[in-house]
Structure formats: C-alpha cells, structure tokens
Coordinates of N, CA and C in Angstrom, one line a residue:
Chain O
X1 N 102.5 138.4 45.6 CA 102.8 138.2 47.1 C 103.8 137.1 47.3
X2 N 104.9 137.4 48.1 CA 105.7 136.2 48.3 C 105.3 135.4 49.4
X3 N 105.5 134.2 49.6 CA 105.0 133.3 50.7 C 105.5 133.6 51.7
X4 N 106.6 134.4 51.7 CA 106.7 134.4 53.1 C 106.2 136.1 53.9
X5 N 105.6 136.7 52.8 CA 104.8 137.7 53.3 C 103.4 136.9 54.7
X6 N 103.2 137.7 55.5 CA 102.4 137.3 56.5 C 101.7 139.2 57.2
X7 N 100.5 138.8 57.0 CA 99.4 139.8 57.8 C 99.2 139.8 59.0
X8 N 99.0 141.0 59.6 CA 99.0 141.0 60.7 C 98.0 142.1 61.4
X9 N 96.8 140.8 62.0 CA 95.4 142.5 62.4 C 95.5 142.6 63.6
X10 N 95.8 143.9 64.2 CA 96.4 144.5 65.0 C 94.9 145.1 65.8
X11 N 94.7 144.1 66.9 CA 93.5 144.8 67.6 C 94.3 145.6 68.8
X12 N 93.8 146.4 69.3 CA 94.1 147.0 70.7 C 94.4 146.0 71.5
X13 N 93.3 145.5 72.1 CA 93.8 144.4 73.2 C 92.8 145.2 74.4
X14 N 92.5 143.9 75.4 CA 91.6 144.3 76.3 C 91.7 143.3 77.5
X15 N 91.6 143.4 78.7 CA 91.8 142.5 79.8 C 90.5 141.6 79.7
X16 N 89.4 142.2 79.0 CA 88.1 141.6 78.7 C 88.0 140.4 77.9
X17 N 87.8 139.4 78.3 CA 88.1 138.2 77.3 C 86.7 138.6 76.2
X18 N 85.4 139.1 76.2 CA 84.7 139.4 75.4 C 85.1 140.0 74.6
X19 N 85.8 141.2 75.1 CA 86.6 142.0 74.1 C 87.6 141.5 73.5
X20 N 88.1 140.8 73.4 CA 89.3 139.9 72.4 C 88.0 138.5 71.6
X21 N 86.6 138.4 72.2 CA 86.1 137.2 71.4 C 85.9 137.9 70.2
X22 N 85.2 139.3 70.0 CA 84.8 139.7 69.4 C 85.6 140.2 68.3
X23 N 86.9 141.0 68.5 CA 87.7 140.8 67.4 C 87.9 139.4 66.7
X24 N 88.3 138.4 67.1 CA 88.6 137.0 67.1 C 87.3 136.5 65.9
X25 N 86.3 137.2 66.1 CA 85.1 136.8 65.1 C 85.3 137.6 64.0
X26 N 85.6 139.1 64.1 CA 85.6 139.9 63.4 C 86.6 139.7 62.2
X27 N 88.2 139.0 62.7 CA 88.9 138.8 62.2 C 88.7 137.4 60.9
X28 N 87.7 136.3 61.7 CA 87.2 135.2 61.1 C 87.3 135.0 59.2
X29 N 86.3 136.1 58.7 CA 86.5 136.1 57.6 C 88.1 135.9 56.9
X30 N 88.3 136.7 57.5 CA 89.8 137.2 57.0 C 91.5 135.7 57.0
X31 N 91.4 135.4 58.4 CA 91.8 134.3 58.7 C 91.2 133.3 57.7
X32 N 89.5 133.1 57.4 CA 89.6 131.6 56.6 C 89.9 131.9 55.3
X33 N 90.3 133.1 54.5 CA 90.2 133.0 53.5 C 91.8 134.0 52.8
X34 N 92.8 133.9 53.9 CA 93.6 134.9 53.3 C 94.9 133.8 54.3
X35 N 96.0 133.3 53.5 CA 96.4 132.4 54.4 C 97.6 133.3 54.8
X36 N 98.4 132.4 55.6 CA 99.8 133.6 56.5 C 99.4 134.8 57.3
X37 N 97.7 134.6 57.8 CA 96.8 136.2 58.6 C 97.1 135.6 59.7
X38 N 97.1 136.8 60.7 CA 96.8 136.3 62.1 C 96.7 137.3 62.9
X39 N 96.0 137.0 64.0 CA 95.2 138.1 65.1 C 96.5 138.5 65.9
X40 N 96.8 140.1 66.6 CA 97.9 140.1 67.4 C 97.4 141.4 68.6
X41 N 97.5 141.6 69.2 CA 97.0 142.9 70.6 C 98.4 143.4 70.8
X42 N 97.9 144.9 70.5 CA 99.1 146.3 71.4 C 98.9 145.7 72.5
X43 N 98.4 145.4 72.9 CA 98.6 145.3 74.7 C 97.3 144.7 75.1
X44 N 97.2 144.5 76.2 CA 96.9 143.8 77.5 C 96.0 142.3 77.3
X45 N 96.6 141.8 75.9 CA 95.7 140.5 75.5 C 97.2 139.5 74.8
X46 N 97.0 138.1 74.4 CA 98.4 137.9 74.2 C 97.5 137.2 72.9
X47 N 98.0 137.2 71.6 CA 99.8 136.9 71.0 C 100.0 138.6 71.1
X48 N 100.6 138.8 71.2 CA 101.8 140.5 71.0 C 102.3 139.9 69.4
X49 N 102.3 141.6 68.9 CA 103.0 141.7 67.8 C 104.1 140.6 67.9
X50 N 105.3 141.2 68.8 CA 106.6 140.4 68.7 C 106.3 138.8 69.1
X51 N 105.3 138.1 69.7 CA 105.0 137.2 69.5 C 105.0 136.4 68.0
X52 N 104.0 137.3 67.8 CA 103.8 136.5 66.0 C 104.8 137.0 65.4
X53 N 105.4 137.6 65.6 CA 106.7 138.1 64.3 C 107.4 137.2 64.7
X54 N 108.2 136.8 65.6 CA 108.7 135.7 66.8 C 108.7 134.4 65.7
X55 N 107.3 133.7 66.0 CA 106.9 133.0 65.3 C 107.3 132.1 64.1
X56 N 106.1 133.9 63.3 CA 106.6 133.6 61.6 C 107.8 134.2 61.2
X57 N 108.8 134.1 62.1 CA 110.0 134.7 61.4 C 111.0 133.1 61.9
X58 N 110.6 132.0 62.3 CA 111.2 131.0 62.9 C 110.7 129.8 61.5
X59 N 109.5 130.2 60.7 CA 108.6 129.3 59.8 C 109.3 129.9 58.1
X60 N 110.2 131.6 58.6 CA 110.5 132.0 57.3 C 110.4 133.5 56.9
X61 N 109.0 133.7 57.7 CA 108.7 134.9 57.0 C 109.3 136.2 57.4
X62 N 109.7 137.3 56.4 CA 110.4 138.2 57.0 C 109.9 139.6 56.5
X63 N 108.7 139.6 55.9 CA 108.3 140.8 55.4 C 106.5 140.2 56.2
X64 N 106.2 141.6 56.9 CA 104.4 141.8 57.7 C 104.0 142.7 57.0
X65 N 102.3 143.1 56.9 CA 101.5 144.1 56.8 C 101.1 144.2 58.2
X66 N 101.2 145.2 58.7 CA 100.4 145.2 60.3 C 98.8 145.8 59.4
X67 N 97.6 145.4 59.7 CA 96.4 146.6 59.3 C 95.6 146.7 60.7
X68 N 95.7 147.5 61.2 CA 95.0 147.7 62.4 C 93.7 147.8 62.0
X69 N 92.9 147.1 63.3 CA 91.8 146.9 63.0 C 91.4 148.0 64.3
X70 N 91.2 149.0 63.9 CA 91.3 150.4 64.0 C 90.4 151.3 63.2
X71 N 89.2 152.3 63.7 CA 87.9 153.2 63.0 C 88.9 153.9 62.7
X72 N 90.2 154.2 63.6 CA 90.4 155.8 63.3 C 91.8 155.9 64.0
X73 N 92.5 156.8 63.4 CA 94.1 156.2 64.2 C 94.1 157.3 65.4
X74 N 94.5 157.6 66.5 CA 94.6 158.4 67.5 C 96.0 158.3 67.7
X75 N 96.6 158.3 69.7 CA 97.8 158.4 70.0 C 98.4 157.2 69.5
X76 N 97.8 155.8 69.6 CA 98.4 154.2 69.3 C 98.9 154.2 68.1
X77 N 98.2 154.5 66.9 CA 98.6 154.3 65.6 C 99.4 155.5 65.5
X78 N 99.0 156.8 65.7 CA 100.1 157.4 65.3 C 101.7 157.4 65.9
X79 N 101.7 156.5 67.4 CA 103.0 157.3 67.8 C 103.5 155.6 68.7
X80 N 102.7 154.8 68.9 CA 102.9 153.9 70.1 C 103.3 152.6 69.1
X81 N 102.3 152.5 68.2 CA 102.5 151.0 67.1 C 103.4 151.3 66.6
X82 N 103.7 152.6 65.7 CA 104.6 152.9 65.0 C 106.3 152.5 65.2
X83 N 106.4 152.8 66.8 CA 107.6 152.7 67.8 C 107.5 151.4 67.9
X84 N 106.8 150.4 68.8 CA 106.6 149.3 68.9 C 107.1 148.3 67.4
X85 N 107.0 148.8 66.4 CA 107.5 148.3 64.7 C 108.6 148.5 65.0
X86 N 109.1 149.6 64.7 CA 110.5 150.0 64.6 C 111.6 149.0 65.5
X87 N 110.7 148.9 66.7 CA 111.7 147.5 67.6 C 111.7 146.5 67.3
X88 N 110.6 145.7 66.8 CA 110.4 144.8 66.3 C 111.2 144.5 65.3
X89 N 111.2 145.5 63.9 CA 111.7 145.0 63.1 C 113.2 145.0 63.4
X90 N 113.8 145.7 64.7 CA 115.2 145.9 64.6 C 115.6 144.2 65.4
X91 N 115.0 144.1 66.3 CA 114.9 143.0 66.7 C 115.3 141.9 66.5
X92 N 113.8 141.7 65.4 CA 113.8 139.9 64.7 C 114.6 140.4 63.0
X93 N 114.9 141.5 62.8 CA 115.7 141.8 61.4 C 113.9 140.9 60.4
X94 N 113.4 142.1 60.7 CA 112.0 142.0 59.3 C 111.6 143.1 59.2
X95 N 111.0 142.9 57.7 CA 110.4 144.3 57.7 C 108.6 144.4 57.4
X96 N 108.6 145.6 58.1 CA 106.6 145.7 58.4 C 106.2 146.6 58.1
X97 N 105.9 146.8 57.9 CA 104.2 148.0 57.3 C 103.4 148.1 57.3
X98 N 103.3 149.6 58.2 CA 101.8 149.4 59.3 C 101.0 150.2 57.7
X99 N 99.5 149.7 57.8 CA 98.8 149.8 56.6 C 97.7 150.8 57.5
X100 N 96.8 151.8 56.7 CA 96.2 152.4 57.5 C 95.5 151.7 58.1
X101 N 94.5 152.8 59.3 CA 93.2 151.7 60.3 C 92.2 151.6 59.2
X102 N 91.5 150.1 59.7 CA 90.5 149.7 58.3 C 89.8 151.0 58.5
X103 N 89.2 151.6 59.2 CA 88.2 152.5 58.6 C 88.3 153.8 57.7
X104 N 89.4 154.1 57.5 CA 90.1 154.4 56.5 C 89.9 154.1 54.9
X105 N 89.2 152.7 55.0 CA 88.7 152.6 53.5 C 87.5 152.3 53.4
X106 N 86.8 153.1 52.4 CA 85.1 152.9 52.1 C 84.4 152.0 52.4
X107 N 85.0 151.0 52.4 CA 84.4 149.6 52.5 C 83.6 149.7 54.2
X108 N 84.2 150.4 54.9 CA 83.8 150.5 56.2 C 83.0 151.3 56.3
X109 N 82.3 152.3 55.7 CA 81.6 153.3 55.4 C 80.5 152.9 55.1
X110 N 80.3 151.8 53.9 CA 79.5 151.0 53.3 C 78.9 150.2 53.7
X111 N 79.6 148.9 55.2 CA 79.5 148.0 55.9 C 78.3 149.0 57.0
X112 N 78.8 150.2 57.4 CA 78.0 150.8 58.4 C 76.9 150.6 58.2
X113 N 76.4 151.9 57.0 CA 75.4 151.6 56.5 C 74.6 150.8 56.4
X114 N 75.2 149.6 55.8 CA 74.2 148.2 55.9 C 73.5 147.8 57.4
X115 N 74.6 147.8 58.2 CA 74.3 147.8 59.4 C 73.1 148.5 59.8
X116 N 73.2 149.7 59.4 CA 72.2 150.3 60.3 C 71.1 150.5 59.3
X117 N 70.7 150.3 58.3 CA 69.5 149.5 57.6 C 69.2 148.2 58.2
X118 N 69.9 147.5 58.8 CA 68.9 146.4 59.2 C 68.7 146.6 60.6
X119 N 69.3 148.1 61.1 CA 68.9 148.1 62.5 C 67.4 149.0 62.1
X120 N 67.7 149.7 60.9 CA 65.9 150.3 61.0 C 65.3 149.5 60.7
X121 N 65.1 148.2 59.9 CA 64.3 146.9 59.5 C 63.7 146.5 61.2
X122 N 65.0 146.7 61.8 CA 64.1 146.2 63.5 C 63.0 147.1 63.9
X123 N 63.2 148.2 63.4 CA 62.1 148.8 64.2 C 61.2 148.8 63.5
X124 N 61.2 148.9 62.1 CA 60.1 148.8 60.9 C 59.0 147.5 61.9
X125 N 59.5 146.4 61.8 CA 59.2 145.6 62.7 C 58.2 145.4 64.0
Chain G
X1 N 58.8 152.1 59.5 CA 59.4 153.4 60.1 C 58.7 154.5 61.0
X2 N 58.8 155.1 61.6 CA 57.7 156.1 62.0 C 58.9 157.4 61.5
X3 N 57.6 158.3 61.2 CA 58.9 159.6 60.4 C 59.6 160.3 61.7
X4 N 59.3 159.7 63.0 CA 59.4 160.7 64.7 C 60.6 159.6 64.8
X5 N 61.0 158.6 64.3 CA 62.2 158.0 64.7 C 63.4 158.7 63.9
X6 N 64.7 158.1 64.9 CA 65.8 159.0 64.9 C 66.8 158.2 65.1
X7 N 68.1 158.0 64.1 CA 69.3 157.5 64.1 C 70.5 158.0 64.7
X8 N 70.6 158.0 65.9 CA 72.0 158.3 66.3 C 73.3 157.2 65.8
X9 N 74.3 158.1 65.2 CA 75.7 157.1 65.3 C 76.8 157.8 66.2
X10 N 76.3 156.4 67.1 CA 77.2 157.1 68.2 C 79.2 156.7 68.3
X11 N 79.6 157.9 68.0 CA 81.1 157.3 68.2 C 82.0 158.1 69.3
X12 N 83.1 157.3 69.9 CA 83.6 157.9 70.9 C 83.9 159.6 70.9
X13 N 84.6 160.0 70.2 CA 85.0 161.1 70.5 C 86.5 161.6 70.7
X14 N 87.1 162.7 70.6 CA 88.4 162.9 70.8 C 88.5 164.5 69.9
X15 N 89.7 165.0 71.3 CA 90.0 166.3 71.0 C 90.9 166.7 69.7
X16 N 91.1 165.2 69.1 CA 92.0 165.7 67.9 C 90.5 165.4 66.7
X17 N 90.7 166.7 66.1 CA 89.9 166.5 64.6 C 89.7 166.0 63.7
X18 N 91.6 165.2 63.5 CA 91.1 164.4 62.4 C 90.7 163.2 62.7
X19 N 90.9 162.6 64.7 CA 89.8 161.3 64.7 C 88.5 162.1 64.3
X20 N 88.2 162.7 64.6 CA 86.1 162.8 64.5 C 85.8 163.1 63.1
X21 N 87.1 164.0 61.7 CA 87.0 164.0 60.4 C 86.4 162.6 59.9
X22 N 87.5 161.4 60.4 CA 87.2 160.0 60.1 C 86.1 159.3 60.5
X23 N 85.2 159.6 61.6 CA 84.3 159.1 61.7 C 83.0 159.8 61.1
X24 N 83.5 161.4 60.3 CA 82.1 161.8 59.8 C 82.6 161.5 58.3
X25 N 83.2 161.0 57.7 CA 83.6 160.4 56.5 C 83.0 158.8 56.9
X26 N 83.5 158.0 57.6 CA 82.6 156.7 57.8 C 80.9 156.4 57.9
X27 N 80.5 158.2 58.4 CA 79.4 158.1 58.2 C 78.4 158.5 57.4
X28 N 79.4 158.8 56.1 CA 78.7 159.7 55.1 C 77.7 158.9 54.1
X29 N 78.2 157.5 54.0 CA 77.0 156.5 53.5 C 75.8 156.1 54.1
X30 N 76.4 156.3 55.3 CA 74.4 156.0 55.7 C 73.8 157.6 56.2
X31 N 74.4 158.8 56.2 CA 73.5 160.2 56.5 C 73.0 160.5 54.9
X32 N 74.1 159.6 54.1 CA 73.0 160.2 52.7 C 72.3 159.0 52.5
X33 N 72.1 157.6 53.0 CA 71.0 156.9 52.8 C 69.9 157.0 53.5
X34 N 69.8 157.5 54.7 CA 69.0 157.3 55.8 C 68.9 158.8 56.3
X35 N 67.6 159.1 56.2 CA 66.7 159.9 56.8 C 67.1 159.9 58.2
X36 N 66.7 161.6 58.7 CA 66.9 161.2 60.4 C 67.7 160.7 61.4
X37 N 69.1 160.1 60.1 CA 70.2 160.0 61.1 C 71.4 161.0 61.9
X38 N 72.2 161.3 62.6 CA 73.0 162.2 62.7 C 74.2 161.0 63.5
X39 N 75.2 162.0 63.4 CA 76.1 161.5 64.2 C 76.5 162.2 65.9
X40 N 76.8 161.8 66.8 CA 77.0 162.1 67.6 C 78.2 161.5 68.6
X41 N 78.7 162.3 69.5 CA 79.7 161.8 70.3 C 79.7 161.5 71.7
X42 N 80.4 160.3 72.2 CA 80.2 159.9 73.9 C 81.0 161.4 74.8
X43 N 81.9 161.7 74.4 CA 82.7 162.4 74.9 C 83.6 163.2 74.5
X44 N 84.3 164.7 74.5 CA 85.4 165.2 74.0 C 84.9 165.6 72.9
X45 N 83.9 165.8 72.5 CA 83.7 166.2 70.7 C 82.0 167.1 70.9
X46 N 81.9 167.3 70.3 CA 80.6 167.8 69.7 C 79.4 167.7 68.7
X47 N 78.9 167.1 68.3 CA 77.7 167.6 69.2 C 77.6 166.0 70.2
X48 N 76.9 166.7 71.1 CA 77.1 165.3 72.4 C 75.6 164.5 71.5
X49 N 74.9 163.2 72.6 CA 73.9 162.6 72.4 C 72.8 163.7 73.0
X50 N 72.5 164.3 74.0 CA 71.9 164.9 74.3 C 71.7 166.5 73.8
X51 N 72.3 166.6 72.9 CA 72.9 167.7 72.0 C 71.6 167.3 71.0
X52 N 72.1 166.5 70.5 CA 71.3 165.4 69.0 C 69.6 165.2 69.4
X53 N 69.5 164.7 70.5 CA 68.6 164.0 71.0 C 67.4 165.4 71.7
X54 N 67.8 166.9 72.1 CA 67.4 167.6 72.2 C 66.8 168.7 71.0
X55 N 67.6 168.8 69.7 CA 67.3 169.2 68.9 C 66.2 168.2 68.1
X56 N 66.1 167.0 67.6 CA 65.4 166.2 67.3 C 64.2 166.0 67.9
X57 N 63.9 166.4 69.4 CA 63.0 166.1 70.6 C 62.2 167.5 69.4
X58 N 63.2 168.9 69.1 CA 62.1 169.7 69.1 C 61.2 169.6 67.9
X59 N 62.2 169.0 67.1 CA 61.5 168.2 65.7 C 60.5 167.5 65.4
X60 N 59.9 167.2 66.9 CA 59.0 166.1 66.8 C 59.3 164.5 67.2
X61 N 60.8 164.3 66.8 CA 61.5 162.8 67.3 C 61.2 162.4 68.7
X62 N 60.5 161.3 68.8 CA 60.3 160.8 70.4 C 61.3 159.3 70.5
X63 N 61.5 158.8 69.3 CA 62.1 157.8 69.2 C 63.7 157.4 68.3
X64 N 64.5 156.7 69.3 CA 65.8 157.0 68.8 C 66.3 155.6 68.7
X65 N 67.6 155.3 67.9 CA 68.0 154.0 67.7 C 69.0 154.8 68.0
X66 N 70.4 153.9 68.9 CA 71.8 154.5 69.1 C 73.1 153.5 68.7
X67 N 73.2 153.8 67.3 CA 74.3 152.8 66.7 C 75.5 152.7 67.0
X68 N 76.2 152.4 68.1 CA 77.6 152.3 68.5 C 78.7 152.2 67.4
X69 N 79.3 153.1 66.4 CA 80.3 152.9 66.4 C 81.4 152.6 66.6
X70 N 81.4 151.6 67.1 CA 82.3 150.9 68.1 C 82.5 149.4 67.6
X71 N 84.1 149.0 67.3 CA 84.2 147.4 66.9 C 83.6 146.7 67.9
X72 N 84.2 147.1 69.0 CA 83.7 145.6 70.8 C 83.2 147.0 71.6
X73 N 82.3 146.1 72.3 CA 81.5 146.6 73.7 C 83.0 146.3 74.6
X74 N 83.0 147.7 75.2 CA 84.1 147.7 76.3 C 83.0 148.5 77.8
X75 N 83.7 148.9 78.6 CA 83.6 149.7 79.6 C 82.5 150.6 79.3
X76 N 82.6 151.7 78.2 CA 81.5 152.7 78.0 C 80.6 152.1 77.5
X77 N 80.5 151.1 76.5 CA 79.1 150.7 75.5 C 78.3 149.9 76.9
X78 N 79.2 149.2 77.7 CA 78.3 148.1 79.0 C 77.9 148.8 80.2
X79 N 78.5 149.9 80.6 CA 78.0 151.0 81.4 C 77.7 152.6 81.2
X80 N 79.1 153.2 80.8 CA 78.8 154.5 80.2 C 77.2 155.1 79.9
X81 N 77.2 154.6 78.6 CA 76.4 154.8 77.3 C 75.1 154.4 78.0
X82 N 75.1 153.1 78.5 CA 73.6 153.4 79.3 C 72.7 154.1 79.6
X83 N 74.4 154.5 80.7 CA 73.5 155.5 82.1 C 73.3 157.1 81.2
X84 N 73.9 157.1 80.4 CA 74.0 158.8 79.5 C 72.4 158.3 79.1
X85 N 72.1 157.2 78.1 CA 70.8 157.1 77.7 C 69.7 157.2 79.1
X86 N 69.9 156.4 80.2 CA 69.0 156.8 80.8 C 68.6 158.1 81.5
X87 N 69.7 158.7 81.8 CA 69.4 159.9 81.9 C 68.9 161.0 80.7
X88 N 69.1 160.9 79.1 CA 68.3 161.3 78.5 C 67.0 161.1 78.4
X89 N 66.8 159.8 78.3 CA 65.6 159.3 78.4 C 63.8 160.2 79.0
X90 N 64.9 160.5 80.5 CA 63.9 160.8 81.6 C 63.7 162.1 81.3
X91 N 65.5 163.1 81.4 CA 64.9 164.4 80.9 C 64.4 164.8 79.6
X92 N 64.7 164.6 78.6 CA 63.6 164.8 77.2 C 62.6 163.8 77.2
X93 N 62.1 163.2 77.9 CA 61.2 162.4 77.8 C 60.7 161.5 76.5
X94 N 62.2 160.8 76.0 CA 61.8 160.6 74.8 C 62.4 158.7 74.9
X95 N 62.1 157.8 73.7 CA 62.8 156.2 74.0 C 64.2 155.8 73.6
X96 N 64.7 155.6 73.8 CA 66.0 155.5 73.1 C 66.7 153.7 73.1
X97 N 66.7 153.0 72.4 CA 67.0 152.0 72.1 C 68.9 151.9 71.7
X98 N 69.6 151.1 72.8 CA 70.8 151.3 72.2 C 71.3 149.4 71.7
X99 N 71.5 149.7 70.0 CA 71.9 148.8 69.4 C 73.3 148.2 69.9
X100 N 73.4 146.8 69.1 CA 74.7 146.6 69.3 C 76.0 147.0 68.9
X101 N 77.1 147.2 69.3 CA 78.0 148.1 68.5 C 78.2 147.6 67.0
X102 N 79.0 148.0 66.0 CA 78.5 147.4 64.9 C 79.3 146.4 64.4
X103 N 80.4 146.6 65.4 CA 81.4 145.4 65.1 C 80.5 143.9 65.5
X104 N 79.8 143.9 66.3 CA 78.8 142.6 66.5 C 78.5 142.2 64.7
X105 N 78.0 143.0 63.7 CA 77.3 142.6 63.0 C 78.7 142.1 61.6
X106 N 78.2 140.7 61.1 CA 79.1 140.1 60.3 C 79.3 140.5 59.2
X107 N 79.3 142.3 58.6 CA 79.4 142.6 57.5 C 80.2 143.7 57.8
X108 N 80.4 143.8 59.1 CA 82.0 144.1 59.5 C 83.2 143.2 59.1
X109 N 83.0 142.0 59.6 CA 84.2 141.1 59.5 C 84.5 141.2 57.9
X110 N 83.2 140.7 57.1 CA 83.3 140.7 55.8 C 84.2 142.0 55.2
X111 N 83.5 143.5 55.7 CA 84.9 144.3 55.1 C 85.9 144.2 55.4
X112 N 86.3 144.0 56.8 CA 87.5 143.8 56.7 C 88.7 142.6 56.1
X113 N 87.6 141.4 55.8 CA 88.0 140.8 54.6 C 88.5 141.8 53.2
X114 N 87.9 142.2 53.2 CA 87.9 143.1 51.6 C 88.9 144.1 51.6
X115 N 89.1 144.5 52.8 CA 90.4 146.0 53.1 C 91.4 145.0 53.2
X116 N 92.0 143.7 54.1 CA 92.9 143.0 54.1 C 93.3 142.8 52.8
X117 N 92.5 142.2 51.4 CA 92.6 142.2 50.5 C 93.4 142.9 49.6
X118 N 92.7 144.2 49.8 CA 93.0 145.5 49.1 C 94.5 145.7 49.6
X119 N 95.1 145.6 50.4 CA 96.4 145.6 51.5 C 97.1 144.7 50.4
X120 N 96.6 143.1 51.0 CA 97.6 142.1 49.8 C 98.2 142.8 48.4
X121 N 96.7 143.4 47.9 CA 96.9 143.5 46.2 C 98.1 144.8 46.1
X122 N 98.2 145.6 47.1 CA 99.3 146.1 46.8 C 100.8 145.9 47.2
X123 N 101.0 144.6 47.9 CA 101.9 144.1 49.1 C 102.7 143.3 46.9
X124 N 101.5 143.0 46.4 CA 101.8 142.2 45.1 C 102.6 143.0 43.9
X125 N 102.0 144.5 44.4 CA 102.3 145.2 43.1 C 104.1 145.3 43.3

C-alpha cells in the first residue's frame, strides 16, 4: 500500500443527524485501526466525496478506494457514485476505485447472523 | 426459545433482483443457523411481512422477532415498519417485537473493519 493511498467509506448521507451518528460509529472500528480512512456522504450530509478528495489530494494523496458502506448496490452505486468518480477524479487529477458495497462480502453475512443469535438470546431470556 | 417463535429479516426491498439476490445471500448464514427464520420485505419485493407472518401464524408462530436489515434507522424503521407491525399484530393476532436495525450492533462495525481490510490487501497486491 503506498502512503499516499487513502480510503474512503461512502455512506449515503441523510438530513438526520442520527442517521450520519450511526454510520460515524459503524465506521469507528475501521477509522481507529486503518490509517488514511475517512467517513464521506453521496449527499445530503457533509464531508462530500470531493471534500475529502479536496483535502487528501492538498496532504499528497492521489490514489482512493471508495467502499461503500452499502447492503446492496441499487440506482447510487450503479449509476450516480460511479459518475460522481469520474468527476472527481477528472477534477482533482486522482485516481479511485469504487470497491463493491460491503455486503457483498461474507463477512456481512456472518456479522448478521451473530446479530441475530443474540437477538434470540433476548428472548431465550 | 419457544419452538412458536419466529425470525423475520426484514430488508427493504426493490424491483430490481439482483438487490433482493444480495440480501437472500446475506442471509443465508443465519436461515441455515436458525430455525424459524425467513426473510422478508418492507416494500416492492416479495414475500411481504404479512406474507411471512401469515403463513407462520398457520404454523402455529404467535411470536415474532423483526431484524431490520438495515445499517441506520431512517424514516421507515422510526415510522413505516411500525405501523405495518401494528397493523399485523391486530389482524393475525399474533406479538411481534421489532429489533434494532443491525447496523446498531458492533459486530457490524467490526466487519466492516475486516472488508476495509480485505480492500487494502488488494489495493497492495
């Protein structure tokens, strides 16, 4: 990985400040333990992609992973983020790559599960 | 447990197939761990909650747990989803408990630690 690579988890975005806490937590792990990460909103919450590309492209960095933090890709991932890259990178001259939505890898499949074993443990209860 | 309880995983829904492919592959670790779960959809897809929750009723299920597939509580998980439960509730006359969505729980974050990961390790290759 070169240092000036930088990650980028791409929440939707929401006018709901709850709805942006909760990515922001969800993101947590990832932020303390993966450095050059950072939280960014398609829309209606702020930093914006081109915010943080903005940014880390003023500190150095010129190559992103976008990984949407995304169950499942729909119209955004297939046709809206994609476009929204393409400007960006023409823009700030970087290059990005949108990585699939996490639920896309087993690991999220796995996490469910867990989850909902300790929601039957509540009712065992 | 009681063997009359019932796991809904409830995820939004959408007219394209391959979203609802991805969410019956997300949920293929806990329908083969757990007894009595099914999947089901808020809207646009099939089988609905009251779809699930009617066939189950005839099974003997009086009791339901409804796992939001959902990273954040927006708009439908804080009112929608409710009012759909309360009105199941009354006409099958049966309980239905709606969990928190599962992005609440910290073994979400944690995967997505692990998929960010997996991203890097090939950003390296």
């Amino acid at each position: 990985m070169s240092s000036t690579h930088h990650i980028i988890l791409l929440a939707h975005g929401s006018s709901d400040k709850r709805w942006c806490e909760t990515f922001e937590k969800l993101a947590e792990p990832t932020l303390n333990s993966i450095e050059n990460a950072t939280i960014a909103y398609m829309e209606l919450a702020e930093p914006s992609m081109e915010t943080i590309v903005a940014q880390a492209r003023a500190s150095g960095a010129s190559q992103f992973t976008v990984v949407p933090l995304f169950l499942a890709a729909g119209r955004h991932l297939r046709k809206d983020v994609p476009a929204m890259i393409k400007e960006i990178e023409q823009e700030h001259n970087v290059s990005m790559r949108l990585a699939d939505p996490i639920g896309y890898n087993p690991q999220l499949g796995l996490a469910i599960r867990d989850v909902v074993q300790e929601e039957l443990a509540k009712t065992a209860n």
